[in-house]
Protein backbone atom coordinates (compact mmCIF):
# COMPACT_ATOMS: atom_id res chain seq x y z
CA MET A 1 193.87 70.04 60.14
CA ALA A 2 196.01 73.20 60.25
CA PRO A 3 198.60 71.87 57.73
CA LEU A 4 195.79 71.23 55.25
CA VAL A 5 193.75 74.44 55.54
CA GLY A 6 196.21 76.90 57.05
CA VAL A 7 195.81 79.14 60.06
CA GLY A 8 193.06 81.18 58.42
CA GLY A 9 191.00 78.13 57.57
CA LEU A 10 191.42 76.73 61.06
CA ALA A 11 190.32 80.04 62.57
CA ALA A 12 187.23 80.09 60.35
CA PHE A 13 186.38 76.51 61.28
CA SER A 14 186.79 77.16 65.01
CA THR A 15 184.78 80.37 64.86
CA MET A 16 181.87 78.82 62.99
CA ARG A 17 181.86 75.89 65.35
CA THR A 18 181.18 78.22 68.28
CA GLY A 19 177.46 78.23 67.51
CA SER A 20 177.40 74.43 67.44
CA ASN A 21 179.15 74.26 70.79
CA ILE A 22 176.62 76.64 72.33
CA ALA A 23 173.76 74.53 70.95
CA LEU A 24 175.34 71.38 72.41
CA GLN A 25 175.68 73.00 75.81
CA GLY A 26 172.04 74.05 75.70
CA LEU A 27 170.98 70.55 74.68
CA ASN A 28 172.96 68.97 77.51
CA THR A 29 171.42 71.38 80.00
CA ILE A 30 167.97 70.15 79.01
CA THR A 31 168.67 66.45 78.50
CA ASN A 32 171.15 65.66 81.30
CA PRO A 33 168.47 65.84 84.03
CA LEU A 34 166.47 63.23 82.08
CA ILE A 35 169.25 60.63 82.05
CA PRO A 36 168.75 59.31 85.63
CA ASP A 37 165.03 58.86 84.91
CA LEU A 38 165.77 56.96 81.71
CA MET A 39 168.23 54.63 83.44
CA ARG A 40 165.76 53.94 86.25
CA PHE A 41 162.98 53.13 83.80
CA LEU A 42 165.32 50.87 81.80
CA GLN A 43 166.22 48.94 84.96
CA GLN A 44 162.52 48.56 85.72
CA ARG A 45 161.86 47.47 82.12
CA ASP A 46 159.15 50.14 81.97
CA GLN A 47 158.54 50.58 78.25
CA ALA A 48 155.95 53.35 78.57
CA ARG A 49 158.02 55.55 80.85
CA CYS A 50 161.16 54.97 78.75
CA GLU A 51 159.23 56.24 75.74
CA SER A 52 158.19 59.27 77.76
CA VAL A 53 161.85 60.22 78.25
CA PHE A 54 162.63 59.51 74.59
CA GLY A 55 159.71 61.73 73.69
CA ALA A 56 160.95 64.57 75.89
CA VAL A 57 164.35 64.52 74.17
CA TRP A 58 163.03 64.23 70.63
CA ILE A 59 160.38 66.93 71.00
CA ILE A 60 163.28 69.33 71.53
CA VAL A 61 164.76 68.26 68.19
CA VAL A 62 161.44 68.22 66.34
CA ALA A 63 159.84 71.39 67.66
CA LEU A 64 162.80 73.57 68.67
CA MET A 65 166.26 72.68 67.40
CA ALA A 66 165.52 71.76 63.78
CA PRO A 67 163.41 74.88 63.07
CA ALA A 68 165.94 77.03 64.95
CA VAL A 69 168.92 75.94 62.81
CA VAL A 70 166.99 76.74 59.62
CA VAL A 71 166.11 80.24 60.84
CA LEU A 72 169.67 80.74 62.06
CA GLN A 73 171.04 79.70 58.67
CA ALA A 74 168.96 82.49 57.13
CA VAL A 75 170.14 85.27 59.47
CA ILE A 76 173.59 84.23 60.65
CA GLU A 77 175.80 85.67 57.89
CA PRO A 78 175.42 89.41 58.68
CA LEU A 79 175.65 88.66 62.41
CA TYR A 80 178.81 86.64 61.78
CA VAL A 81 180.37 89.46 59.77
CA VAL A 82 179.68 91.91 62.60
CA TRP A 83 181.00 89.47 65.22
CA THR A 84 184.26 88.79 63.37
CA ARG A 85 184.49 92.40 62.10
CA GLY A 86 184.77 91.04 58.59
CA HIS A 87 188.14 89.44 59.25
CA ILE A 88 186.94 85.83 58.79
CA ALA A 89 184.88 84.86 55.76
CA PHE A 90 181.56 83.15 56.42
CA ASN A 91 181.07 79.76 54.78
CA PRO A 92 177.38 78.79 54.63
CA TRP A 93 178.12 75.19 53.68
CA LEU A 94 180.35 74.64 56.69
CA PHE A 95 177.84 76.28 59.02
CA ALA A 96 175.04 74.08 57.69
CA LEU A 97 177.12 70.91 58.07
CA LEU A 98 178.04 71.78 61.66
CA SER A 99 174.38 72.53 62.47
CA LEU A 100 173.29 69.18 61.04
CA SER A 101 175.97 67.45 63.11
CA VAL A 102 174.38 68.89 66.25
CA LEU A 103 170.93 67.66 65.19
CA VAL A 104 172.24 64.15 64.49
CA PHE A 105 174.01 64.14 67.86
CA ALA A 106 170.82 65.28 69.59
CA VAL A 107 168.52 62.71 68.04
CA VAL A 108 170.69 59.78 69.11
CA GLN A 109 171.10 60.92 72.73
CA PRO A 110 168.65 58.32 74.16
CA ALA A 111 170.55 55.52 72.41
CA THR A 112 173.89 56.86 73.63
CA THR A 113 172.53 56.98 77.17
CA ILE A 114 171.44 53.33 76.95
CA VAL A 115 174.85 52.19 75.71
CA VAL A 116 176.90 54.28 78.15
CA GLY A 117 174.56 53.82 81.11
CA ASN A 118 174.65 50.04 80.80
CA ASN A 119 178.46 49.98 80.51
CA LEU A 120 178.47 48.34 77.08
CA LEU A 121 182.21 48.93 76.77
CA LYS A 122 183.02 46.96 73.62
CA PRO A 123 180.50 48.82 71.44
CA GLN A 124 181.64 52.13 72.93
CA LEU A 125 185.27 51.40 72.14
CA LEU A 126 184.43 50.20 68.63
CA LEU A 127 182.24 53.21 67.86
CA SER A 128 184.76 55.69 69.31
CA THR A 129 187.51 54.16 67.20
CA LEU A 130 185.30 54.20 64.13
CA ALA A 131 184.41 57.85 64.74
CA ALA A 132 188.06 58.85 65.10
CA LEU A 133 189.06 57.01 61.94
CA SER A 134 186.13 58.53 60.05
CA VAL A 135 187.04 62.07 61.10
CA VAL A 136 190.75 61.73 60.37
CA GLY A 137 190.18 59.86 57.12
CA GLY A 138 187.47 62.27 56.02
CA ILE A 139 189.64 65.30 56.74
CA TYR A 140 192.56 63.92 54.72
CA LEU A 141 190.21 62.85 51.93
CA PHE A 142 187.97 65.92 51.61
CA VAL A 143 189.87 68.94 52.96
CA PRO A 144 192.53 68.98 50.20
CA ARG A 145 189.71 68.90 47.64
CA ILE A 146 187.04 71.24 49.04
CA GLY A 147 188.78 73.13 51.85
CA ILE A 148 187.32 73.59 55.32
CA VAL A 149 183.94 72.40 54.09
CA GLY A 150 185.58 68.99 53.91
CA ALA A 151 186.11 69.08 57.67
CA GLY A 152 182.39 69.66 58.10
CA VAL A 153 181.64 66.73 55.79
CA ALA A 154 184.02 64.55 57.80
CA LEU A 155 182.43 65.51 61.12
CA LEU A 156 178.88 65.01 59.87
CA GLY A 157 179.79 61.68 58.30
CA ALA A 158 181.44 60.46 61.50
CA GLU A 159 178.44 61.62 63.55
CA MET A 160 176.03 59.76 61.27
CA ILE A 161 178.10 56.56 61.40
CA THR A 162 178.42 56.55 65.19
CA SER A 163 174.77 57.54 65.63
CA ALA A 164 173.65 54.61 63.50
CA GLY A 165 175.93 52.37 65.58
CA TYR A 166 174.62 53.60 68.92
CA LYS A 167 171.04 53.27 67.74
CA THR A 168 171.65 49.70 66.54
CA VAL A 169 173.33 48.65 69.80
CA ALA A 170 170.66 50.31 71.95
CA GLN A 171 167.85 48.77 69.91
CA ARG A 172 169.43 45.34 70.25
CA TRP A 173 169.87 45.79 74.02
CA MET A 174 166.23 46.80 74.44
CA HIS A 175 165.06 43.83 72.39
CA GLN A 176 167.18 41.44 74.49
CA HIS A 177 165.53 42.82 77.64
CA GLY A 178 161.96 42.59 76.46
CA MET A 179 161.59 46.16 75.27
CA LYS A 180 161.41 47.84 71.89
CA TRP A 181 162.87 50.91 70.28
CA PRO A 182 160.16 53.56 69.57
CA ASN A 183 160.58 53.55 65.81
CA SER A 184 157.55 55.69 64.97
CA SER A 185 158.60 58.71 67.03
CA PHE A 186 162.26 58.24 66.06
CA LEU A 187 161.43 58.35 62.34
CA VAL A 188 159.45 61.57 62.82
CA ALA A 189 162.44 63.10 64.61
CA VAL A 190 164.71 62.03 61.73
CA THR A 191 162.22 63.60 59.31
CA SER A 192 162.74 66.96 61.02
CA ILE A 193 166.49 66.67 60.46
CA SER A 194 165.84 65.84 56.80
CA ILE A 195 163.62 68.91 56.41
CA ALA A 196 166.33 71.06 57.98
CA ALA A 197 169.00 69.61 55.69
CA VAL A 198 166.98 70.20 52.51
CA ALA A 199 165.98 73.71 53.60
CA MET A 200 169.56 74.76 54.37
CA VAL A 201 170.88 73.38 51.07
CA LEU A 202 168.17 75.21 49.13
CA MET A 203 168.91 78.47 50.96
CA ILE A 204 172.58 78.20 50.03
CA VAL A 205 171.90 77.32 46.40
CA PHE A 206 169.06 79.87 46.01
CA PRO A 207 169.95 82.72 48.41
CA LEU A 208 167.40 85.12 46.92
CA ALA A 209 164.60 82.71 47.84
CA LYS A 210 165.74 82.05 51.41
CA TRP A 211 162.73 83.60 53.14
CA PRO A 212 160.12 81.66 51.13
CA ILE A 213 162.21 78.54 51.83
CA VAL A 214 162.22 79.37 55.56
CA ALA A 215 158.45 79.90 55.51
CA ILE A 216 157.79 76.59 53.74
CA SER A 217 160.17 74.72 56.02
CA LEU A 218 158.51 76.15 59.13
CA LEU A 219 155.16 74.98 57.78
CA LEU A 220 156.62 71.50 57.25
CA PHE A 221 158.11 71.55 60.75
CA SER A 222 154.68 72.42 62.16
CA VAL A 223 153.08 69.50 60.34
CA ASN A 224 155.86 67.18 61.47
CA THR A 225 155.53 68.35 65.08
CA TRP A 226 151.81 67.62 64.92
CA ARG A 227 152.61 64.14 63.52
CA TYR A 228 155.10 63.59 66.31
CA TRP A 229 152.52 64.55 68.93
CA GLN A 230 150.09 62.05 67.43
CA VAL A 231 152.47 59.07 67.62
CA LEU A 232 153.51 59.71 71.22
CA PRO A 233 151.93 57.49 73.89
CA ALA A 234 149.70 59.28 76.40
CA ILE A 235 152.24 58.91 79.22
CA ALA A 236 154.89 60.59 77.06
CA VAL A 237 152.58 63.52 76.36
CA GLN A 238 151.91 63.90 80.09
CA HIS A 239 155.62 63.72 80.87
CA ILE A 240 156.50 66.39 78.29
CA LEU A 241 153.74 68.71 79.53
CA ARG A 242 154.90 68.22 83.12
CA LEU A 243 158.52 69.03 82.21
CA ALA A 244 157.42 72.08 80.22
CA SER A 245 155.34 73.38 83.13
CA LYS A 246 158.29 72.91 85.52
CA PHE A 247 160.60 74.75 83.14
CA LEU A 248 158.18 77.65 82.70
CA TRP A 249 157.61 77.84 86.46
CA ARG A 250 161.33 78.06 87.12
CA ARG A 251 161.73 80.77 84.50
CA ALA A 252 158.85 82.73 85.99
CA THR A 253 160.28 82.55 89.51
CA LEU A 254 163.84 83.58 88.58
CA PRO A 255 164.83 86.94 90.09
CA VAL A 256 164.91 89.79 87.60
């Protein structure tokens, strides 16, 4: 990408991607402990308990990550200027695209776990190749036209393509083994990403109205979280509450 955007553009891209990398690390810290449980429930063909793990992952996206990226979009620019000492220009479009890429990656984590955990090698190879081609092709197509924002478009596009692929393969695998993909809760999780996307675009286009936009989006996130809670099976609700209580207990017992 450096030949297309120059050293300055590459530095800006790498710097703005730091926040996305931190979010991914935080997501993995929360979701990685759930993977062994999901694989065990899949082997047992336990639909209810599988949905409980799905629910635990998606509640993070619905109730925490999606609202957080909207709030961060509203406050990040002055913090970014202080962090970089004004040497690297902030690009709100690129930051929003990278944030959305993280959300898309997060929402498809259960499907990725199913594909990887069951050693479905052909789909993995196909999707990895497709992702690489999408990124490279998108960079060469968009970066010369719209600068480093094009790299964000390429990454988000590749993430959406591979996410759709992993979801399709995982859904097919579950169907073949007498299980079903939890479409209701998945669609609510996708709705949260859509709310975040619209809110961030509106904040960039109408910067003077960013705080009313944040307030409205947080209201919509609250309604969507309530919807999500309603579509979860009882066992998923119990599992989420149990995980939350364990997390809070560990935080309370950490040495100061």
